[in-house]
Coordinates of C-alpha atoms in Angstrom, one line a residue:
X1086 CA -42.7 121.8 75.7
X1087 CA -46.1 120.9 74.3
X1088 CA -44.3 119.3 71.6
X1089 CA -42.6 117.4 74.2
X1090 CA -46.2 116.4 75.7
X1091 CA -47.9 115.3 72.6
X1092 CA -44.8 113.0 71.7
X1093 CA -45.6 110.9 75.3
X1094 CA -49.2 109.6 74.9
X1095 CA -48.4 108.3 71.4
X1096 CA -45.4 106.3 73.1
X1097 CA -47.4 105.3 75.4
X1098 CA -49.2 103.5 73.2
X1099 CA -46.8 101.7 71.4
X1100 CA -46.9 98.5 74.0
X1101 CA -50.4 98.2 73.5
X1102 CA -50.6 98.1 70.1
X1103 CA -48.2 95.3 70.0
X1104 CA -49.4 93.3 72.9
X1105 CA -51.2 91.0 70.9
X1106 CA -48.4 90.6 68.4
X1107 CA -46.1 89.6 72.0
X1108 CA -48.5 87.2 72.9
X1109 CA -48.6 85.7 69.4
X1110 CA -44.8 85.3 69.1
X1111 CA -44.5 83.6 72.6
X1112 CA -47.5 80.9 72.1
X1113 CA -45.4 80.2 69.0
X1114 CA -41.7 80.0 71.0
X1115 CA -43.5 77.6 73.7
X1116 CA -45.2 75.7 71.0
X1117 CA -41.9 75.1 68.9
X1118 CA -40.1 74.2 72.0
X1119 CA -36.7 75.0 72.8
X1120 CA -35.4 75.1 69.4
X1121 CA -37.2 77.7 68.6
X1122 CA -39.3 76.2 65.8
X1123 CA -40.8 72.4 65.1
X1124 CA -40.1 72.1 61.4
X1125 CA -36.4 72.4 62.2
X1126 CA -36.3 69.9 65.6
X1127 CA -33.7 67.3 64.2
X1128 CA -35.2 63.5 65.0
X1129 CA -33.2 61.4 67.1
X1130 CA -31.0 58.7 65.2
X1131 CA -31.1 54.9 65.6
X1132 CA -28.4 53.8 67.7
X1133 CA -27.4 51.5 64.5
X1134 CA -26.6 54.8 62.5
X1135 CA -23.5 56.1 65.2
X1136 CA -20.5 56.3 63.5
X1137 CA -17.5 54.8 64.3
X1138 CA -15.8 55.6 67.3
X1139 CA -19.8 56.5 69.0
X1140 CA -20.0 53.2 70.1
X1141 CA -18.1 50.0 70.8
X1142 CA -19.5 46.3 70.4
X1143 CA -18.3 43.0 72.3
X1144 CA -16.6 40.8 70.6
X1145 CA -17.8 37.6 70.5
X1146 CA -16.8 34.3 72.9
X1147 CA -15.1 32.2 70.0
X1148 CA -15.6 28.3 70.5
X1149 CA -11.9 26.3 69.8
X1150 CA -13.0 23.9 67.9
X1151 CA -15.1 25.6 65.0
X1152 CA -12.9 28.8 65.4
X1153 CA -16.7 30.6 65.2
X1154 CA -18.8 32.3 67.5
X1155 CA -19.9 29.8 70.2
X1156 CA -23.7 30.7 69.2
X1157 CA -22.9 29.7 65.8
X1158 CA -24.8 26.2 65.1
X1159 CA -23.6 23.9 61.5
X1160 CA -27.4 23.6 59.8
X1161 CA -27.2 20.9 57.5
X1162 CA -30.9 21.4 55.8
X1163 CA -31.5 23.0 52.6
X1164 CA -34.4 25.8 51.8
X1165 CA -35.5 26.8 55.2
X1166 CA -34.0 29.9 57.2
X1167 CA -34.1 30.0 60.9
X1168 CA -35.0 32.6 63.1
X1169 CA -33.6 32.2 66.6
X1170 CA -33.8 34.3 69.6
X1171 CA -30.8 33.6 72.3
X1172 CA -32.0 33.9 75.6
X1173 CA -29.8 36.5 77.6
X1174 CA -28.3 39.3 76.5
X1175 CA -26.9 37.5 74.2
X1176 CA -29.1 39.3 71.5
X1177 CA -30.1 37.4 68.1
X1178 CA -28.7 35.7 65.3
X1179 CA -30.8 34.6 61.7
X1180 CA -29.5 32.8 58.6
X1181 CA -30.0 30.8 55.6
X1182 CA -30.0 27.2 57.1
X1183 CA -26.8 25.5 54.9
X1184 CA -25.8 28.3 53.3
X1185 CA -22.2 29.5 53.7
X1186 CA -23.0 32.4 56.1
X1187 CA -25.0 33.1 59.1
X1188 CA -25.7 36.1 61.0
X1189 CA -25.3 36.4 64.6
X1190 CA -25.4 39.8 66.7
X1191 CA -23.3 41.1 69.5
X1192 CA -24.3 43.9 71.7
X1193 CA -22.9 47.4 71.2
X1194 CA -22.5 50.4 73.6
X1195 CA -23.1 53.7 72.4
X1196 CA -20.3 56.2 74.2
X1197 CA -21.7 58.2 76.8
X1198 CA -23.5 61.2 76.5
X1199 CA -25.1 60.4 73.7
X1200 CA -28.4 60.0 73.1
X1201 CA -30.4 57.6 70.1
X1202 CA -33.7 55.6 69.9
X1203 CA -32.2 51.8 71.7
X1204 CA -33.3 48.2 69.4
X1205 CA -36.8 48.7 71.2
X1206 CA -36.8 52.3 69.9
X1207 CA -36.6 53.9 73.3
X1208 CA -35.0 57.2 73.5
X1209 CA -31.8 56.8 75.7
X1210 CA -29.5 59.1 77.1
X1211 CA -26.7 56.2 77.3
X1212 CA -23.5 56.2 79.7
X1213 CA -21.9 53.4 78.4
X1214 CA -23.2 51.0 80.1
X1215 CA -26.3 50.3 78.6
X1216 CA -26.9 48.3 75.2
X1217 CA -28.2 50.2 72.1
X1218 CA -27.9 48.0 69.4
X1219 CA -27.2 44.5 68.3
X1220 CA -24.9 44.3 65.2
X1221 CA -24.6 40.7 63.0
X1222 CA -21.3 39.7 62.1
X1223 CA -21.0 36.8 59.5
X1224 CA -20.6 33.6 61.0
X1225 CA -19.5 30.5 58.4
X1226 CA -20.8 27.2 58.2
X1227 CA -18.0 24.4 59.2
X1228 CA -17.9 20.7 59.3
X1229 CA -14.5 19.6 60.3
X1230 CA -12.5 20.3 57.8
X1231 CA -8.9 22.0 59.0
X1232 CA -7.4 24.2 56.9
X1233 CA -4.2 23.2 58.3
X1234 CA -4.2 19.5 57.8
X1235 CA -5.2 20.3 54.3
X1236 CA -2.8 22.1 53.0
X1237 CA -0.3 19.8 55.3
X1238 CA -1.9 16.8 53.2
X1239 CA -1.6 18.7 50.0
X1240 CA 2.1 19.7 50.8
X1241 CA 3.3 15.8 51.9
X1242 CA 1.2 13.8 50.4
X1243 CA -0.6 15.5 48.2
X1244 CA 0.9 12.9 45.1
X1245 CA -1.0 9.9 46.9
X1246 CA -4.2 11.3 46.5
X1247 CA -4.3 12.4 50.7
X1248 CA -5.7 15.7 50.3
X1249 CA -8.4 14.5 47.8
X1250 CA -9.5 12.3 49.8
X1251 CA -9.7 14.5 53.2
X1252 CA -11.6 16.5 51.3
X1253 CA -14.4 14.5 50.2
X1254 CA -13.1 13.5 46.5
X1255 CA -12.4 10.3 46.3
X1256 CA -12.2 9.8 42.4
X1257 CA -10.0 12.3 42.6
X1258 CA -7.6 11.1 44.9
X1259 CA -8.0 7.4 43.5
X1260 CA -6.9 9.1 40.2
X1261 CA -3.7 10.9 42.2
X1262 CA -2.5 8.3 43.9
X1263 CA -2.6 6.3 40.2
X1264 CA -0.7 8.5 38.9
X1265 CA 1.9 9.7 41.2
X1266 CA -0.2 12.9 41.5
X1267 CA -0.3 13.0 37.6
X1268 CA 3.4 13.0 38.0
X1269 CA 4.0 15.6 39.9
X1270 CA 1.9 18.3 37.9
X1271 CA -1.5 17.9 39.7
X1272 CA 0.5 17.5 43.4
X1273 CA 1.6 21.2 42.9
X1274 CA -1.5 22.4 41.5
X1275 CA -3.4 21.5 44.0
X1276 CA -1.0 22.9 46.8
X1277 CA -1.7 26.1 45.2
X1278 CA -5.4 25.6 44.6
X1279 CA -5.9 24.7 48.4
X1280 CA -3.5 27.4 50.2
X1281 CA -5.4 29.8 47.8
X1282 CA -8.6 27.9 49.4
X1283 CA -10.7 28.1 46.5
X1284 CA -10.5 24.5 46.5
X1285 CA -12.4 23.3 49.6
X1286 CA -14.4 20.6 51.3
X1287 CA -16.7 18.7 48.6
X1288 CA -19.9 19.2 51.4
X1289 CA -19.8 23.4 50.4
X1290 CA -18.6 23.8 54.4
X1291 CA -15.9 26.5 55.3
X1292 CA -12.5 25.9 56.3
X1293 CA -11.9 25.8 60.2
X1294 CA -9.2 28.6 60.6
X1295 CA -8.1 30.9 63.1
X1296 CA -10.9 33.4 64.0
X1297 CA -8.7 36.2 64.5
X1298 CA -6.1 34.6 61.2
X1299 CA -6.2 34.9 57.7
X1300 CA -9.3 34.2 55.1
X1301 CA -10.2 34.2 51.8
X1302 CA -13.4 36.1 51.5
X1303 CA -15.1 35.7 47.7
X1304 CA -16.5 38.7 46.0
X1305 CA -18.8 38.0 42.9
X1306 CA -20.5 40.7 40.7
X1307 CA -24.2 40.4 39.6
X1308 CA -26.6 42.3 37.7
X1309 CA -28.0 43.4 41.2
X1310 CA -24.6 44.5 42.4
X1311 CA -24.8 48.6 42.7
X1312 CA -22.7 49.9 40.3
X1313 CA -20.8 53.6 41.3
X1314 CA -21.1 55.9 38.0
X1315 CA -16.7 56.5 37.4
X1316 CA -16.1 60.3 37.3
X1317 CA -13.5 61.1 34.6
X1318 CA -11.4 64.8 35.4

């Protein structure tokens, strides 16, 4: 029994001794928050960094003449690049004025329940309704050359010289219709060249083809292309 009674005080005392060890380890829970420490609280992700199937984008009002976003405008000077905001909620587009591409942005919905920093970089629990990016898509330069009449040209009278000369090359197509489309040989190369459409309008502007159709999209290599090191087994 008196061991019984010396064993209480001392665990009695237990509580005390660790109170200030409690109150240490809860200023440091309420000051992590409720992940339970700061140096592993996650930041929130740009809306542009969802991956696919987070979010959904409009697609873009497509003007039937051009084939291109309506927003799209032809810039015909050299050396200058435009920056042009498009009042709305349109959102924004940029490019290099008479290159081949431009860039203009539709506006995206991230799915709901999920949470990213917005364009303004707001923190936004979205529902779907609200906008949380704007995303460029490449929008070609075009002048009024159809892709259609060309290669109809090319096809029919392509050994007077008429596709040449649709296209802007009119030694060319002098030289064709000489020649009875060097007799034959140069009609049916350029048939191929121009449904292949790496021949195109002499002025550097893009085909006008279906939106939604085929295209030829170039690729070219440089030095400052990123090169993937190959993994042998």
């Amino acid at each position: 029994m008196a061991a019984a009674c010396r064993s209480e005080p001392s665990g009695s005392a237990l509580p005390q001794a660790g109170a200030p060890h409690l109150r240490v380890l809860w200023l440091v829970t309420v000051a992590a928050g409720p992940w339970g420490t700061a140096a592993g609280a996650e930041e929130m992700p740009k809306c542009e960094d969802l991956r696919v199937g987070q979010y959904i984008c409009k697609e873009p009002k497509i003007n039937n003449a051009t084939q291109e976003p309506v927003n799209c405008t032809n810039f015909t000077a050299h050396g200058m690049v435009a920056h042009v905001i498009v009042p709305g909620l349109a959102g924004h587009r940029h490019g290099e004025v008479g290159g081949h591409l431009q860039s203009y942005a539709i506006k995206c919905f991230p799915a709901p329940n999920i949470s990213c920093k917005d364009f303004s970089g707001n923190e936004t629990h979205f529902t779907g309704r609200e906008v949380g990016f704007f995303k460029p898509i490449s929008c070609r330069n075009v002048n009024g050359y159809s892709y259609r009449v060309a290669v109809a040209l090319s096809l029919f009278l392509g050994w007077l010289g008429a596709d040449r000369f649709y296209l802007g090359y009119p030694a060319l197509g002098l030289l064709k219709f000489c020649t009875v489309g060097f007799c034959g040989i140069g009609s049916l190369i350029d048939f191929v060249l121009i449904s292949m459409q790496i021949v195109g309008p002499s002025d550097g502007s893009s085909y006008i083809i279906d939106y939604y159709g085929t295209r030829l999209i170039r690729l070219s290599i440089t030095n400052e292309t990123f090169r993937k090191t190959q993994l042998y087994p």
